[in-house]
Amino acid sequence: KNQVEQSPQSLIILEGKNCTLQCNYTVSPFSNLRWYKQDTGRGPVSLTIMTFSENTKSNGRYTATLDADTKQSSLHITASQLSDSASYICVVSPNFGNEKLTFGTGTRLTIIP
Amino acid sequence: DGGITQSPKYLFRKEGQNVTLSCEQNLNHDAMYWYRQDPGQGLRLIYYSQIVNDFQKGDIAEGYSVSREKKESFPLTVTSAQKNPTAFYLCASSIFGVRASGNNEQFFGPGTRLTVL
């Protein structure tokens, strides 16, 4: 069964600190891995998309890494801001389409001043 | 503004009633999707459509119906047959087929929260 597991479930850090969120997957075959940010009560917004040939991809203060051999990904947030408080969802696709995506349950990140 | 809109933002339904959730996009995307989000669970696919007048069941289609009469619109009806309809519903869209290139990014709407009274 295809699965995406994220850790930790929730995380609280001080404003200005860095943090790293983890994603492990068992989806096979593998085409690409995505990280989304979802504010409470809103739709997810894409942060990064990586194929199996990409090891790292950045979007501002967000940097995602991918190890396709160990089937692990991480999302690193640098110099956190209050607006980073949200759920971060890892999504894995077995093909180029979007009809067979496997979504993780997300990590709830809270930034405190 | 280009994007995906969903309406209403909040919807209350009595048991036994059918309700329809609206989803519109002006991104000229071919494919549209409906997901359901429940606390502690990942998003689950209800229905998707890759072309006008055609749609496919997702993982949890029972108790739901859709139509795709226009490229821009993909309404979802939650019928009285859906046993546990209270959830957050998300619509998404993406390019499909030969027009897609690189990574086929999916764009989400703001969501509709449905509560059954």
CSV table of N, CA, C and O in Angstrom, one decimal, chain A residues 9 31-32 34 36 38-47 49-51 54 57 89 91 96-106, chain B residues 9 33 35 37 40-45 48 50 59 88 90 93-97 100-111 113:
chain,number,residue,atom,x,y,z
A,9,GLN,N,4.3,15.3,14.0
A,9,GLN,CA,2.9,15.6,13.8
A,9,GLN,C,2.7,17.1,14.0
A,9,GLN,O,2.0,17.8,13.3
A,31,SER,N,7.5,9.2,-9.2
A,31,SER,CA,7.7,10.2,-10.3
A,31,SER,C,8.2,11.5,-9.7
A,31,SER,O,9.2,12.1,-10.1
A,32,ASN,N,7.4,12.1,-8.7
A,32,ASN,CA,7.8,13.3,-8.1
A,32,ASN,C,7.2,13.5,-6.7
A,32,ASN,O,6.3,12.8,-6.3
A,34,ARG,N,6.1,16.5,-3.7
A,34,ARG,CA,5.7,17.9,-3.6
A,34,ARG,C,5.6,18.2,-2.1
A,34,ARG,O,5.1,17.4,-1.3
A,36,TYR,N,3.6,21.1,0.1
A,36,TYR,CA,2.5,22.2,0.1
A,36,TYR,C,2.5,22.8,1.5
A,36,TYR,O,2.7,22.2,2.5
A,38,GLN,N,-0.3,24.8,3.9
A,38,GLN,CA,-1.8,25.0,4.0
A,38,GLN,C,-2.1,25.8,5.3
A,38,GLN,O,-1.9,25.3,6.4
A,39,ASP,N,-2.5,27.0,5.1
A,39,ASP,CA,-2.9,27.8,6.2
A,39,ASP,C,-4.3,27.3,6.7
A,39,ASP,O,-5.1,26.7,5.9
A,40,THR,N,-4.6,27.5,8.0
A,40,THR,CA,-5.8,27.0,8.6
A,40,THR,C,-7.0,27.5,7.8
A,40,THR,O,-7.2,28.7,7.6
A,41,GLY,N,-7.9,26.6,7.4
A,41,GLY,CA,-9.1,27.0,6.7
A,41,GLY,C,-8.9,27.4,5.3
A,41,GLY,O,-9.9,28.0,4.7
A,42,ARG,N,-7.7,27.1,4.7
A,42,ARG,CA,-7.4,27.6,3.3
A,42,ARG,C,-7.0,26.4,2.5
A,42,ARG,O,-6.8,25.3,3.0
A,43,GLY,N,-6.9,26.5,1.2
A,43,GLY,CA,-6.4,25.5,0.3
A,43,GLY,C,-4.9,25.4,0.4
A,43,GLY,O,-4.2,26.4,0.6
A,44,PRO,N,-4.3,24.3,0.1
A,44,PRO,CA,-2.8,24.1,0.0
A,44,PRO,C,-2.2,25.0,-1.1
A,44,PRO,O,-2.8,25.1,-2.2
A,45,VAL,N,-1.0,25.4,-0.8
A,45,VAL,CA,-0.2,26.2,-1.8
A,45,VAL,C,1.1,25.5,-2.1
A,45,VAL,O,1.8,25.1,-1.1
A,46,SER,N,1.5,25.3,-3.3
A,46,SER,CA,2.7,24.6,-3.6
A,46,SER,C,3.9,25.3,-3.2
A,46,SER,O,4.0,26.6,-3.5
A,47,LEU,N,4.9,24.6,-2.6
A,47,LEU,CA,6.2,25.2,-2.3
A,47,LEU,C,7.2,24.7,-3.2
A,47,LEU,O,8.0,25.5,-3.8
A,49,ILE,N,8.4,21.2,-6.0
A,49,ILE,CA,8.1,19.9,-6.7
A,49,ILE,C,9.5,19.4,-7.1
A,49,ILE,O,10.3,20.1,-7.8
A,50,MET,N,9.8,18.1,-6.8
A,50,MET,CA,11.0,17.5,-7.2
A,50,MET,C,10.8,16.2,-7.8
A,50,MET,O,10.0,15.3,-7.4
A,51,THR,N,11.5,15.9,-8.9
A,51,THR,CA,11.5,14.6,-9.5
A,51,THR,C,12.7,13.8,-8.9
A,51,THR,O,13.5,14.3,-8.1
A,54,GLU,N,16.3,15.1,-8.8
A,54,GLU,CA,16.6,16.3,-8.1
A,54,GLU,C,16.9,16.0,-6.7
A,54,GLU,O,16.1,15.4,-6.0
A,57,LYS,N,15.8,21.6,-3.8
A,57,LYS,CA,15.1,22.7,-4.5
A,57,LYS,C,14.7,23.7,-3.5
A,57,LYS,O,14.2,23.3,-2.4
A,89,ILE,N,2.3,19.8,4.0
A,89,ILE,CA,1.9,18.5,3.5
A,89,ILE,C,2.9,18.0,2.5
A,89,ILE,O,3.2,18.7,1.5
A,91,VAL,N,3.5,15.3,-0.5
A,91,VAL,CA,2.6,14.6,-1.5
A,91,VAL,C,3.5,13.8,-2.5
A,91,VAL,O,4.5,14.4,-3.0
A,96,PHE,N,3.2,11.1,-14.0
A,96,PHE,CA,3.2,12.5,-14.3
A,96,PHE,C,1.9,13.1,-14.1
A,96,PHE,O,1.8,14.3,-14.0
A,97,GLY,N,0.8,12.4,-13.9
A,97,GLY,CA,-0.5,12.9,-13.7
A,97,GLY,C,-0.8,13.3,-12.2
A,97,GLY,O,0.1,13.2,-11.3
A,98,ASN,N,-2.0,13.7,-11.9
A,98,ASN,CA,-2.4,14.0,-10.6
A,98,ASN,C,-3.5,13.2,-10.0
A,98,ASN,O,-4.2,13.5,-9.0
A,99,GLU,N,-3.8,12.0,-10.7
A,99,GLU,CA,-5.0,11.3,-10.3
A,99,GLU,C,-4.6,10.2,-9.3
A,99,GLU,O,-5.5,9.5,-8.8
A,100,LYS,N,-3.4,10.0,-9.0
A,100,LYS,CA,-3.0,8.9,-8.1
A,100,LYS,C,-2.0,9.4,-7.0
A,100,LYS,O,-1.1,8.8,-6.6
A,101,LEU,N,-2.2,10.7,-6.6
A,101,LEU,CA,-1.4,11.3,-5.6
A,101,LEU,C,-1.6,10.6,-4.2
A,101,LEU,O,-2.8,10.2,-3.9
A,102,THR,N,-0.6,10.5,-3.4
A,102,THR,CA,-0.7,10.0,-2.0
A,102,THR,C,-0.3,11.2,-1.1
A,102,THR,O,0.9,11.7,-1.3
A,103,PHE,N,-1.2,11.6,-0.3
A,103,PHE,CA,-1.0,12.8,0.6
A,103,PHE,C,-0.6,12.3,2.0
A,103,PHE,O,-1.2,11.4,2.5
A,104,GLY,N,0.4,13.0,2.6
A,104,GLY,CA,0.7,12.8,4.0
A,104,GLY,C,-0.3,13.5,4.8
A,104,GLY,O,-1.1,14.3,4.3
A,105,THR,N,-0.3,13.3,6.1
A,105,THR,CA,-1.3,13.9,7.0
A,105,THR,C,-0.8,15.3,7.5
A,105,THR,O,-1.6,16.0,8.1
A,106,GLY,N,0.4,15.6,7.1
A,106,GLY,CA,0.9,17.0,7.4
A,106,GLY,C,1.6,17.1,8.8
A,106,GLY,O,1.4,16.3,9.7
B,9,LYS,N,-18.1,29.4,1.1
B,9,LYS,CA,-17.0,29.1,2.0
B,9,LYS,C,-17.5,28.1,3.1
B,9,LYS,O,-16.7,27.2,3.5
B,33,TYR,N,-10.2,18.5,-10.1
B,33,TYR,CA,-10.3,17.4,-9.0
B,33,TYR,C,-11.1,17.9,-7.8
B,33,TYR,O,-11.1,19.1,-7.5
B,35,TYR,N,-11.3,16.9,-3.7
B,35,TYR,CA,-10.8,16.2,-2.6
B,35,TYR,C,-11.6,16.4,-1.3
B,35,TYR,O,-12.2,17.5,-1.2
B,37,GLN,N,-11.0,16.6,2.9
B,37,GLN,CA,-10.0,16.6,3.9
B,37,GLN,C,-10.6,16.5,5.3
B,37,GLN,O,-11.5,17.3,5.6
B,40,GLY,N,-6.6,14.8,10.8
B,40,GLY,CA,-5.7,13.7,11.0
B,40,GLY,C,-5.6,12.8,9.8
B,40,GLY,O,-4.9,11.7,9.9
B,41,GLN,N,-6.2,13.1,8.7
B,41,GLN,CA,-6.0,12.3,7.5
B,41,GLN,C,-5.5,13.1,6.3
B,41,GLN,O,-5.7,14.3,6.2
B,42,GLY,N,-4.8,12.4,5.4
B,42,GLY,CA,-4.4,13.1,4.2
B,42,GLY,C,-5.6,13.3,3.2
B,42,GLY,O,-6.7,12.7,3.4
B,43,LEU,N,-5.4,14.2,2.3
B,43,LEU,CA,-6.5,14.5,1.3
B,43,LEU,C,-6.9,13.2,0.6
B,43,LEU,O,-6.0,12.4,0.2
B,44,ARG,N,-8.1,13.0,0.3
B,44,ARG,CA,-8.6,11.8,-0.4
B,44,ARG,C,-9.4,12.3,-1.7
B,44,ARG,O,-10.2,13.2,-1.6
B,45,LEU,N,-9.1,11.6,-2.8
B,45,LEU,CA,-9.7,12.0,-4.1
B,45,LEU,C,-11.1,11.5,-4.2
B,45,LEU,O,-11.3,10.3,-4.0
B,48,TYR,N,-12.4,13.1,-10.4
B,48,TYR,CA,-11.6,14.0,-11.2
B,48,TYR,C,-12.1,14.0,-12.7
B,48,TYR,O,-12.7,13.0,-13.1
B,50,GLN,N,-10.6,15.0,-16.7
B,50,GLN,CA,-9.5,15.4,-17.5
B,50,GLN,C,-9.9,16.1,-18.7
B,50,GLN,O,-9.1,16.7,-19.5
B,59,ASP,N,-11.0,7.7,-5.1
B,59,ASP,CA,-10.9,6.6,-4.1
B,59,ASP,C,-12.2,6.6,-3.2
B,59,ASP,O,-12.5,5.5,-2.6
B,88,PHE,N,-14.0,19.2,5.1
B,88,PHE,CA,-13.5,20.3,4.3
B,88,PHE,C,-13.3,19.8,2.9
B,88,PHE,O,-12.5,18.9,2.7
B,90,LEU,N,-12.0,20.4,-1.0
B,90,LEU,CA,-11.0,21.2,-1.8
B,90,LEU,C,-11.2,20.8,-3.3
B,90,LEU,O,-11.2,19.6,-3.6
B,93,SER,N,-7.0,22.1,-9.8
B,93,SER,CA,-7.0,22.0,-11.2
B,93,SER,C,-5.5,21.9,-11.7
B,93,SER,O,-4.6,22.3,-10.9
B,94,SER,N,-5.3,21.4,-12.9
B,94,SER,CA,-3.9,21.3,-13.4
B,94,SER,C,-4.0,21.2,-14.9
B,94,SER,O,-5.1,20.8,-15.5
B,95,ILE,N,-2.9,21.4,-15.6
B,95,ILE,CA,-2.8,21.1,-17.0
B,95,ILE,C,-2.8,19.6,-17.2
B,95,ILE,O,-2.4,18.9,-16.3
B,96,PHE,N,-3.2,19.1,-18.3
B,96,PHE,CA,-3.3,17.7,-18.6
B,96,PHE,C,-2.8,17.4,-20.0
B,96,PHE,O,-3.1,18.1,-20.9
B,97,GLY,N,-2.2,16.3,-20.1
B,97,GLY,CA,-1.9,15.7,-21.4
B,97,GLY,C,-0.7,16.4,-22.1
B,97,GLY,O,0.2,16.8,-21.5
B,100,ALA,N,1.0,19.7,-20.9
B,100,ALA,CA,1.8,19.7,-19.6
B,100,ALA,C,3.2,19.5,-19.9
B,100,ALA,O,3.6,18.8,-20.8
B,101,SER,N,4.1,20.1,-19.1
B,101,SER,CA,5.5,20.0,-19.3
B,101,SER,C,6.1,20.1,-17.9
B,101,SER,O,5.6,20.7,-17.0
B,102,GLY,N,7.3,19.5,-17.8
B,102,GLY,CA,8.0,19.5,-16.5
B,102,GLY,C,7.1,18.8,-15.4
B,102,GLY,O,6.6,17.8,-15.6
B,103,ASN,N,7.0,19.5,-14.3
B,103,ASN,CA,6.2,18.9,-13.2
B,103,ASN,C,4.8,19.4,-13.3
B,103,ASN,O,4.5,20.6,-13.4
B,104,ASN,N,3.8,18.6,-13.2
B,104,ASN,CA,2.4,18.9,-13.4
B,104,ASN,C,1.8,19.4,-12.2
B,104,ASN,O,1.0,18.8,-11.5
B,105,GLU,N,2.1,20.7,-11.9
B,105,GLU,CA,1.6,21.3,-10.6
B,105,GLU,C,0.1,21.4,-10.5
B,105,GLU,O,-0.6,21.7,-11.5
B,106,GLN,N,-0.4,21.1,-9.3
B,106,GLN,CA,-1.8,21.2,-9.0
B,106,GLN,C,-2.1,22.4,-8.2
B,106,GLN,O,-1.4,22.7,-7.2
B,107,PHE,N,-3.1,23.2,-8.6
B,107,PHE,CA,-3.5,24.4,-7.9
B,107,PHE,C,-4.8,24.2,-7.2
B,107,PHE,O,-5.8,23.6,-7.8
B,108,PHE,N,-4.9,24.6,-5.9
B,108,PHE,CA,-6.1,24.4,-5.1
B,108,PHE,C,-6.9,25.6,-4.9
B,108,PHE,O,-6.4,26.7,-4.9
B,109,GLY,N,-8.2,25.4,-4.7
B,109,GLY,CA,-9.1,26.5,-4.4
B,109,GLY,C,-9.0,26.7,-2.9
B,109,GLY,O,-8.4,26.0,-2.1
B,110,PRO,N,-9.8,27.7,-2.4
B,110,PRO,CA,-9.8,28.0,-0.9
B,110,PRO,C,-10.6,27.1,-0.1
B,110,PRO,O,-10.5,27.1,1.2
B,111,GLY,N,-11.4,26.2,-0.6
B,111,GLY,CA,-12.1,25.2,0.1
B,111,GLY,C,-13.5,25.6,0.5
B,111,GLY,O,-13.9,26.8,0.6
B,113,ARG,N,-16.2,24.4,3.6
B,113,ARG,CA,-16.4,23.6,4.8
B,113,ARG,C,-17.9,23.2,4.9
B,113,ARG,O,-18.8,24.1,5.1
